[in-house]
CSV table of C-alpha atoms and ligand atoms in Angstrom, one decimal:
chain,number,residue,atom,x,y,z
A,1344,UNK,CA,-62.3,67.6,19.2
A,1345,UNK,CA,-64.7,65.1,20.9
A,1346,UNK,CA,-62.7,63.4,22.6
A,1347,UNK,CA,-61.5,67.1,24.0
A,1348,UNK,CA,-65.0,67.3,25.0
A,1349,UNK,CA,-65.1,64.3,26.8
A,1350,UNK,CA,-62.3,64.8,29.1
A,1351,UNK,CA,-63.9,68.4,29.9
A,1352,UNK,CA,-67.0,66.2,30.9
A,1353,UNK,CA,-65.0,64.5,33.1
A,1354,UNK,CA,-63.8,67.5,34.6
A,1355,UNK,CA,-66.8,68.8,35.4
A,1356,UNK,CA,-68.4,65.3,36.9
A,1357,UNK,CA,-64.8,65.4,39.4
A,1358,UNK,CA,-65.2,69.2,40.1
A,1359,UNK,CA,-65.8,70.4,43.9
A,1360,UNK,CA,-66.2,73.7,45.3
A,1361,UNK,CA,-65.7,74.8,48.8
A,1362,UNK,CA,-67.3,78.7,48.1
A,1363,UNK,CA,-70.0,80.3,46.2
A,1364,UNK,CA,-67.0,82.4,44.3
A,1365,UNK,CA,-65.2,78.7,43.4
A,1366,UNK,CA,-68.7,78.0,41.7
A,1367,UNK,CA,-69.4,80.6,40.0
A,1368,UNK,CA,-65.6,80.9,38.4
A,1369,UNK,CA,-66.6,77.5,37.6
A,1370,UNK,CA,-70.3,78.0,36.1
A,1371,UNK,CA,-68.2,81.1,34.1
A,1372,UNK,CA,-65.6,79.3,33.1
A,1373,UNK,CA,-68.2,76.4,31.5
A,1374,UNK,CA,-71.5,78.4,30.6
A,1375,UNK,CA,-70.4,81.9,30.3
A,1376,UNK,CA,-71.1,83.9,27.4
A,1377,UNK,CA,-67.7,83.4,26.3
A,1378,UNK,CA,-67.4,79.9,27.9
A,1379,UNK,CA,-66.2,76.8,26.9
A,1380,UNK,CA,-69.6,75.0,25.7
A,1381,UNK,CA,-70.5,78.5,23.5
A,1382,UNK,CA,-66.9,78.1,22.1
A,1383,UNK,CA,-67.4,74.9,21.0
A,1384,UNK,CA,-71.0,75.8,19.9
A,1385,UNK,CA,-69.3,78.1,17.9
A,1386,UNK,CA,-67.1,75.2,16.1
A,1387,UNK,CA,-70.3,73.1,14.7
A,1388,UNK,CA,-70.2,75.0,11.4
A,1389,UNK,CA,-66.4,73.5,11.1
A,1390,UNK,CA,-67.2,69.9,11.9
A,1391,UNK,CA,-67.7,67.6,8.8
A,1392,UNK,CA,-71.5,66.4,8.1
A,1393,UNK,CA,-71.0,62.8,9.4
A,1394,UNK,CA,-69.5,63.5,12.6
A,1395,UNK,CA,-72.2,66.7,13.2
A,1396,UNK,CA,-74.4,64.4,15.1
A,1397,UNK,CA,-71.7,62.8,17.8
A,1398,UNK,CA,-70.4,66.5,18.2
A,1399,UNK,CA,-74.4,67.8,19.1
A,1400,UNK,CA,-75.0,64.9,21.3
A,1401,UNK,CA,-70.9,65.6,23.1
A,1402,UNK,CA,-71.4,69.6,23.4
A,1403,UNK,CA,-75.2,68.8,25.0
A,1404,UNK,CA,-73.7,66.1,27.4
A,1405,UNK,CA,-71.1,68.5,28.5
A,1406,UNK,CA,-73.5,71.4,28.9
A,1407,UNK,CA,-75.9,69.2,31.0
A,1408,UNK,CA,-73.1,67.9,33.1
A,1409,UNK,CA,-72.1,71.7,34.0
A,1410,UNK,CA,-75.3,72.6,34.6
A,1411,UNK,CA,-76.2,69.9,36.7
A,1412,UNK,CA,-72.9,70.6,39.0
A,1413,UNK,CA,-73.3,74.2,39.6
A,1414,UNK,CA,-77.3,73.3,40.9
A,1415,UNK,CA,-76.0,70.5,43.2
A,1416,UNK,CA,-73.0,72.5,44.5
A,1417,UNK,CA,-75.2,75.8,45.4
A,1418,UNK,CA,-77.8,73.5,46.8
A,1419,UNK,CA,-75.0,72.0,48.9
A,1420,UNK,CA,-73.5,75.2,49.6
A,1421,UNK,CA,-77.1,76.4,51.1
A,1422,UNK,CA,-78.1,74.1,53.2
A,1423,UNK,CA,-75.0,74.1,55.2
A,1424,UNK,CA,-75.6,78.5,55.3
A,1425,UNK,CA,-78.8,77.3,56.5
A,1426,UNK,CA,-77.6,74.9,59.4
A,1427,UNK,CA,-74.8,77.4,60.2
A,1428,UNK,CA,-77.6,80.3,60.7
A,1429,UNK,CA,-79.5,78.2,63.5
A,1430,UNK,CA,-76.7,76.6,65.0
A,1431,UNK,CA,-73.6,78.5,64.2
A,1432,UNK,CA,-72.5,80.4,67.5
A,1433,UNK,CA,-73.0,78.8,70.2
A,1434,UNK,CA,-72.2,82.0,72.5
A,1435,UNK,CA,-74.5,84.1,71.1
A,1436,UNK,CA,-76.9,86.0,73.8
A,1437,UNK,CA,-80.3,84.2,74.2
A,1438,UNK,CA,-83.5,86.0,72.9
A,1439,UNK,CA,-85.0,87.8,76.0
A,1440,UNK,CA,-88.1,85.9,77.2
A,1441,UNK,CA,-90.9,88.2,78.5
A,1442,UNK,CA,-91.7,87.6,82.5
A,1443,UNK,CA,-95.4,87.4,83.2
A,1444,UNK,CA,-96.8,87.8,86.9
A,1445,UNK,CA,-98.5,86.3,89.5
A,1446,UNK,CA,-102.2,87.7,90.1
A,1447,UNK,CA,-102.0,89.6,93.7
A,1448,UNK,CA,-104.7,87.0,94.8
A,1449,UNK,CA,-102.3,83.6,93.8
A,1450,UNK,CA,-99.4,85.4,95.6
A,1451,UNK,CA,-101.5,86.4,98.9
A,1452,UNK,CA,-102.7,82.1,98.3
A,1453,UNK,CA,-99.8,80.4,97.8
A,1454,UNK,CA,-98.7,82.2,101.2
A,1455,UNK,CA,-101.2,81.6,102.7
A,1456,UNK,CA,-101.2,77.6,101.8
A,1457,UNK,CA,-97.3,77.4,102.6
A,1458,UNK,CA,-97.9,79.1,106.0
A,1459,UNK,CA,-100.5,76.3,106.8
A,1460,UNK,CA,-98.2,73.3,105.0
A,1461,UNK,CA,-95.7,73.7,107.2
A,1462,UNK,CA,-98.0,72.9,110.2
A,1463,UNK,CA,-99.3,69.8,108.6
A,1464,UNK,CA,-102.5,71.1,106.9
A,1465,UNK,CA,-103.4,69.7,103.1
A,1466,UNK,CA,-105.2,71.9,100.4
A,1467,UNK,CA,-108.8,70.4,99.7
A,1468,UNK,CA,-110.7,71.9,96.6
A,1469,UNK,CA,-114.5,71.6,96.0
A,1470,UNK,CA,-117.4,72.7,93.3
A,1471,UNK,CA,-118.1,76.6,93.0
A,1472,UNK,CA,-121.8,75.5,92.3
A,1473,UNK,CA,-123.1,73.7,95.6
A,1474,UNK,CA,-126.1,71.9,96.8
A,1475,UNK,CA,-128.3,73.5,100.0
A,1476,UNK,CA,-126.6,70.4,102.0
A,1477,UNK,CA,-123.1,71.4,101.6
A,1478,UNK,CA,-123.6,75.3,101.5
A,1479,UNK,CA,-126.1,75.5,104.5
A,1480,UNK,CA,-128.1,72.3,105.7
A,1481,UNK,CA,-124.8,70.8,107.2
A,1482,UNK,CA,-123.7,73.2,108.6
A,1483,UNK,CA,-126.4,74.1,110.7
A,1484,UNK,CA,-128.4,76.3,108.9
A,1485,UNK,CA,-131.4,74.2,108.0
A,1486,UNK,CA,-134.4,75.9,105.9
A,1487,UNK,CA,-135.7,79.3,107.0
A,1488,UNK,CA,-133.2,79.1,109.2
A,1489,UNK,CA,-132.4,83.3,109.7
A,1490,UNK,CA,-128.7,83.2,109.4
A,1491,UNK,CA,-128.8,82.2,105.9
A,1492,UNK,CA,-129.7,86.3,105.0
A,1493,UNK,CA,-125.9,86.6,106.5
A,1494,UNK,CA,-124.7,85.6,103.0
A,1495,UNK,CA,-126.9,87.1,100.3
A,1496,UNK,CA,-126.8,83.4,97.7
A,1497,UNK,CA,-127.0,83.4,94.3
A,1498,UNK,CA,-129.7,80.4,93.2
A,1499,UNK,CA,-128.7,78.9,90.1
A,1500,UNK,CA,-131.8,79.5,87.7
A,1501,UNK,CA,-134.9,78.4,89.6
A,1502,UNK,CA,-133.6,75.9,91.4
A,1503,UNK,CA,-133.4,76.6,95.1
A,1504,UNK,CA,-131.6,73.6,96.1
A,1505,UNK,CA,-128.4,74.7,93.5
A,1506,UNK,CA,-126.5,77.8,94.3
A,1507,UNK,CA,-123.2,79.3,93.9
A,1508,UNK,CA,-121.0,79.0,97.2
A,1509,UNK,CA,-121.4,81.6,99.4
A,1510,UNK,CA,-118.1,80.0,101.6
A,1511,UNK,CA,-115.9,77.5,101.2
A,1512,UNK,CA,-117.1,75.7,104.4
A,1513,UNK,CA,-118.6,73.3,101.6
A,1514,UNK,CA,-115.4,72.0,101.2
A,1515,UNK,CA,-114.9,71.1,104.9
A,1516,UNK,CA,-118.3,69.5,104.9
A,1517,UNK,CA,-117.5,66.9,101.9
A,1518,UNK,CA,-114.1,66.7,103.5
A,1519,UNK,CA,-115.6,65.4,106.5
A,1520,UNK,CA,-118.4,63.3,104.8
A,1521,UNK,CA,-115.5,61.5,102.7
A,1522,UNK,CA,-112.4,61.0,105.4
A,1523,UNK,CA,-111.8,60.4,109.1
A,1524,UNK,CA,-110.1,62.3,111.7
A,1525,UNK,CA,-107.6,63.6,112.3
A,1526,UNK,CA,-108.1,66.2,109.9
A,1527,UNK,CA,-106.2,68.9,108.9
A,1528,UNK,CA,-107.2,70.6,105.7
A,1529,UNK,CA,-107.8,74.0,104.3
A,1530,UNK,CA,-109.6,75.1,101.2
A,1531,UNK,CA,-109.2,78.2,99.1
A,1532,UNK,CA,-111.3,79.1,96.8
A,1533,UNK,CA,-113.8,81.2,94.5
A,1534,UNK,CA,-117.1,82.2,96.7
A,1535,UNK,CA,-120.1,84.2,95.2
A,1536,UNK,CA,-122.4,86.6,97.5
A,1537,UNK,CA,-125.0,89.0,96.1
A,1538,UNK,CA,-124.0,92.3,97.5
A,1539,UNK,CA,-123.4,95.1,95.6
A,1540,UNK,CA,-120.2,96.3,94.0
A,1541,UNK,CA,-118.2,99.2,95.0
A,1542,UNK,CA,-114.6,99.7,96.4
A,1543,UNK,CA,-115.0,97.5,99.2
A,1544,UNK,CA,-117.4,94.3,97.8
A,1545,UNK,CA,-117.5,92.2,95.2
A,1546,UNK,CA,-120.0,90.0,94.5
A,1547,UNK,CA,-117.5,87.5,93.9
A,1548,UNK,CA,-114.4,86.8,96.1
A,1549,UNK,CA,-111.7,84.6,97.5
A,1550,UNK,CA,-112.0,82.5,100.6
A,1551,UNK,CA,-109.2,80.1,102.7
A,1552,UNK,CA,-111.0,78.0,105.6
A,1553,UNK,CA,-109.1,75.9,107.4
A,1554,UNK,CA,-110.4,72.8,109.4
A,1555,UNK,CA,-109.3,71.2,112.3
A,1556,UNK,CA,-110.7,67.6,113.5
A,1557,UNK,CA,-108.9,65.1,116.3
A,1558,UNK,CA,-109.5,63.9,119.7
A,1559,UNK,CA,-109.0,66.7,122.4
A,1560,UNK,CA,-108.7,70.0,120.0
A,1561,UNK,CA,-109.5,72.6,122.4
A,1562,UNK,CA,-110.0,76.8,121.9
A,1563,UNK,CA,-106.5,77.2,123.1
A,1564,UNK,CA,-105.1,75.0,120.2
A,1565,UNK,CA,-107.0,77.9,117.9
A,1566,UNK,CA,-105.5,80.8,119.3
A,1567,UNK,CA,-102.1,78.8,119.2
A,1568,UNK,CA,-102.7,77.9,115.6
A,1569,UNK,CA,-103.7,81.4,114.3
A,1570,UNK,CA,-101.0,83.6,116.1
A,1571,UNK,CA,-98.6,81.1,114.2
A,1572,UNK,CA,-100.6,82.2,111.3
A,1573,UNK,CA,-100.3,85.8,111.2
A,1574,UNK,CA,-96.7,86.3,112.7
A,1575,UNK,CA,-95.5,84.4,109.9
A,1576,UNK,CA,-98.0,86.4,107.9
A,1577,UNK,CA,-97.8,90.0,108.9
A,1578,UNK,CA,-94.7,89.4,111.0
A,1579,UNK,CA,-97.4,90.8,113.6
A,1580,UNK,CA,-98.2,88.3,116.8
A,1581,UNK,CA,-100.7,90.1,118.6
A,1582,UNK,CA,-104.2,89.1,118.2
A,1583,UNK,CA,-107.6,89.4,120.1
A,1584,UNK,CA,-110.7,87.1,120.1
A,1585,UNK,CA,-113.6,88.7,120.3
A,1586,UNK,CA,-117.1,86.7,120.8
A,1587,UNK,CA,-119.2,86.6,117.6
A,1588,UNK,CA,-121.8,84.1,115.9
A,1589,UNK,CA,-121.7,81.8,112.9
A,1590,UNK,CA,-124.0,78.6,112.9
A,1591,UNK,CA,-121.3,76.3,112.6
A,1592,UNK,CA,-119.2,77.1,115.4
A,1593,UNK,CA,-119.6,77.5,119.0
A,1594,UNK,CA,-118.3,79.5,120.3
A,1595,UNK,CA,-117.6,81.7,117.9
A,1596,UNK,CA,-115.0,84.4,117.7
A,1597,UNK,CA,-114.1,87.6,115.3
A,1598,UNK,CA,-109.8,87.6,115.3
A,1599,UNK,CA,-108.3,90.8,115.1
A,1600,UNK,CA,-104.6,91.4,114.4
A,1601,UNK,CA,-102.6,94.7,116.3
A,1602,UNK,CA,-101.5,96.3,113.0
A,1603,UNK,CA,-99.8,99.4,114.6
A,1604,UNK,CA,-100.7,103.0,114.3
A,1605,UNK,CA,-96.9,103.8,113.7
A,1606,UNK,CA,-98.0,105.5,110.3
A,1607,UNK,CA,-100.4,107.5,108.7
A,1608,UNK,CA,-102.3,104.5,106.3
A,1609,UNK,CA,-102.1,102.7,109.8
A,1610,UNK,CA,-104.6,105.2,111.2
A,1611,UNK,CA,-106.5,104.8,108.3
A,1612,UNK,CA,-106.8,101.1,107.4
A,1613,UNK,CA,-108.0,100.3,111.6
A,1614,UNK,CA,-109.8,103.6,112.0
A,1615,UNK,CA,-107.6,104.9,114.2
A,1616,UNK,CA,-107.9,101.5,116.5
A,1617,UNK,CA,-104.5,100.1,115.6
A,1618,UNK,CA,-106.5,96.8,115.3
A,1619,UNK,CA,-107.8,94.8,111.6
A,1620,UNK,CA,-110.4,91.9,112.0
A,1621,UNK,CA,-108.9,89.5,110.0
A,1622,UNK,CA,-111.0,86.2,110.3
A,1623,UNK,CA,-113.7,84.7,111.7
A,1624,UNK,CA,-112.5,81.2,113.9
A,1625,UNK,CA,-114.8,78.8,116.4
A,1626,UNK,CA,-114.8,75.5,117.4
A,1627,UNK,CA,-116.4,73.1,115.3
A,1628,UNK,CA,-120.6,73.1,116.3
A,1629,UNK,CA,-121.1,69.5,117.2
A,1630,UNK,CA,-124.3,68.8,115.5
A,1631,UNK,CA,-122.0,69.6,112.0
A,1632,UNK,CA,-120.0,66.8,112.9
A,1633,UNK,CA,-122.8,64.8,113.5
A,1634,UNK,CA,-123.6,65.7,110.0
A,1635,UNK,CA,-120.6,64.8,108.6
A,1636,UNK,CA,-120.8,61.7,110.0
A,1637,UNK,CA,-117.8,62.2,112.7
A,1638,UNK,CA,-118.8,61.2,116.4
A,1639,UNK,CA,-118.4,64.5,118.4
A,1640,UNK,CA,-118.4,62.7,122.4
A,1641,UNK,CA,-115.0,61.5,120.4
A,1642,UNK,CA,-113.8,63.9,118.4
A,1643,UNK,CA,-113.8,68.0,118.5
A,1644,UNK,CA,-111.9,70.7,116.1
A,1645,UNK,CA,-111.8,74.2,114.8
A,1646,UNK,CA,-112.5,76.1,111.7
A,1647,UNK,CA,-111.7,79.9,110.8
A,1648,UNK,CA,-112.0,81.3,107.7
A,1649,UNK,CA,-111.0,84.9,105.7
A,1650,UNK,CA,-110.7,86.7,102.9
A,1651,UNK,CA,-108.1,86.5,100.5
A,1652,UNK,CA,-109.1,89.5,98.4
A,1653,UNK,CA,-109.3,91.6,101.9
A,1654,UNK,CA,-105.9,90.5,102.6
A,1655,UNK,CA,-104.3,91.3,99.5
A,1656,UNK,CA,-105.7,94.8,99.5
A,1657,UNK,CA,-103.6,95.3,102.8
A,1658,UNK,CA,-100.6,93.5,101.8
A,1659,UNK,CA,-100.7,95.8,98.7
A,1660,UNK,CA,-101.7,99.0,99.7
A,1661,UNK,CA,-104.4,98.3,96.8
A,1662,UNK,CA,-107.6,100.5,97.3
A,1663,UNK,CA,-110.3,99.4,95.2
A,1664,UNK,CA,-111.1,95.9,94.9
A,1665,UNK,CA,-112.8,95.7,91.7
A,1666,UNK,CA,-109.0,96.3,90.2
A,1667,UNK,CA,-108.1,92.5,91.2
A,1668,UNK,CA,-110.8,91.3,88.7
A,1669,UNK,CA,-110.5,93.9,86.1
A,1670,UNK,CA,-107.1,92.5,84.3
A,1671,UNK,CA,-105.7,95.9,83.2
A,1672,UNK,CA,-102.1,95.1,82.5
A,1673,UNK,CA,-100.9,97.9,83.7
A,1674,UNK,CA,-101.7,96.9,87.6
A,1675,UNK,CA,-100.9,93.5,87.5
A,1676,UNK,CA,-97.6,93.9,85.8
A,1677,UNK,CA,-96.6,95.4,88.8
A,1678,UNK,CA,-96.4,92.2,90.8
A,1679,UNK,CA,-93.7,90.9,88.3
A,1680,UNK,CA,-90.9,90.9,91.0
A,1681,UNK,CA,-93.6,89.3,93.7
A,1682,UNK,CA,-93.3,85.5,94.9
B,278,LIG,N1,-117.6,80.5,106.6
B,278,LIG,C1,-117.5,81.8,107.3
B,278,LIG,C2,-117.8,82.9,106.3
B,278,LIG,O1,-117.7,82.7,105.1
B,278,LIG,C3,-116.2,82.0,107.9
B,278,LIG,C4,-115.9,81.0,109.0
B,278,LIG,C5,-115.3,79.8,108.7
B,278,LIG,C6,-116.2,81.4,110.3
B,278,LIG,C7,-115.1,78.9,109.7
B,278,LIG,C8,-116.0,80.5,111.3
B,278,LIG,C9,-115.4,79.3,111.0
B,278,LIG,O2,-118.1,84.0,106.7
């Protein structure tokens, strides 16, 4: 009888199983109810006194042995489910990954700076929170000078020599400070002016101004530069200069692009002109260069700046501003097919 036992223990050590049904025929066939081990269980009452103790050790062995196999099969039989579930088929459909969208303002940006790349300008960045020097001083607009009530400034607490930009022009002057000419650079970014809210003004906004610096950069070379600008904007190449004033250019011009009156939001949007100001453009002021440290008997350039925000409300059809800093969802998912 043991020695019965003992080959059954060999059995079970050679035993292997390629399903869960193979195991479980096995664990039945072993450690059922009406198994082998409870059958021989069943047999100690028979066995002679001497030989009880060898017969209780055998039967435990065996039951161990089967025990031990069924654990180790399942466990093997898992963890290759487990693999199977992560990388079983191959062709199986990917999970759906959920698009997000470009703000209006990137979009109306990135244009904006790929329009001007391919003409050779870079993209210079700055610090929203200026000095007086970059803001205003350098570019001609010392202390009580008036022009500075153009653009309403945020001070930073009671310092009035720390501010919030009001333009981005503060790029172009550390720009200038911190390279040579030629120069060809613009600089988007965040600008801050006190004005009251409402459809049309924010009391922060988006700014790109773009600078121009070599030897011989005349007037015409600004016109040239932004009808290039707005044809491959708009896809509209008629434009008008009128004469206007900023401190640091001179002269100074407003640019207005012909947007058409072909429809009825034309009529609307120019006020039944046909024409949008745009920008505001000049030709560097040469005491700013002077400022910047670039000699202007040697060197001359251009600047122009606009609006980005202003921009994307006409390239969108958007009316109210304040949406493009509100975050509902349920405007800015519509840009999700936008590039
Ligand atoms: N900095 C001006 C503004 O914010 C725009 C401008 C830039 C005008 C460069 C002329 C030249 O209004």
């Amino acid at each position: 009888m043991i020695d019965k036992i003992k080959e059954y223990i060999a059995e079970v050590e050679d035993f292997k199983a390629k399903s869960k049904e193979e195991i479980e025929a096995f664990r039945i066939k072993f450690s059922g109810k009406k198994g082998l081990i409870n059958d021989f269980f069943a047999e100690f009452k028979n066995i002679a006194n001497d030989q009880k103790k060898e017969f209780g050790q055998a039967i435990n062995a065996l039951k161990n042995a089967a025990e031990q196999k069924v654990k180790e099969l399942k466990d093997e039989i898992e963890s290759q489910e487990e693999e199977k579930g992560i990388y079983g088929d191959l062709t199986r459909p990917g999970e759906p990954i959920e698009i997000g969208a470009r703000h209006p303002i990137s979009l109306v940006k990135n244009k904006i700076v790929d329009i001007f790349s391919r003409i050779g300008f870079n993209v210079s960045e700055g610090p929203e929170i200026e000095d007086d020097w970059h803001n205003f001083t350098a570019l001609n607009l010392p202390e009580y000078h008036p022009a500075r009530d153009m653009q309403d400034t945020f001070f930073i607490q009671t310092d009035p020599d720390i501010l919030l930009r009001t333009h981005t022009s503060s790029v172009q002057v550390r720009y200038m400070e911190n390279k040579k000419p030629p120069i060809r650079t613009i600089s988007p970014g965040r600008v801050y002016r006190n004005e009251a809210i409402s459809a049309r003004s924010h009391c922060f906004f988006h700014q790109v101004e773009g600078l121009y610096i070599d030897k011989g950069v005349s007037f015409a070379d600004l016109k040239q530069t932004l009808q290039y600008f707005t044809t491959e904007m708009f896809g509209k190449s008629k434009i008008r200069l009128r004469p206007s004033y900023f401190p640091f250019t001179e002269p100074s011009a407003e640019v207005d692009v012909y947007w058409g009156l072909e429809t009825e939001t034309d009529y609307r949007m120019t006020k039944g002109t046909g024409w949008l100001e745009i920008m505001g453009c000049g030709m560097v002021d040469p005491n700013v260069l002077k400022n910047c440290g670039i000699d202007p008997e040697e060197y001359s350039g251009f600047a122009f700046g606009m609006g980005i925000d202003r921009i994307a409300l006409l390239q969108y059809g958007i009316s109210d501003i304040r949406m493009l800093s509100e975050n509902d969802l349920r405007f800015l998912e519509q840009f999700k097919s936008a590039f």
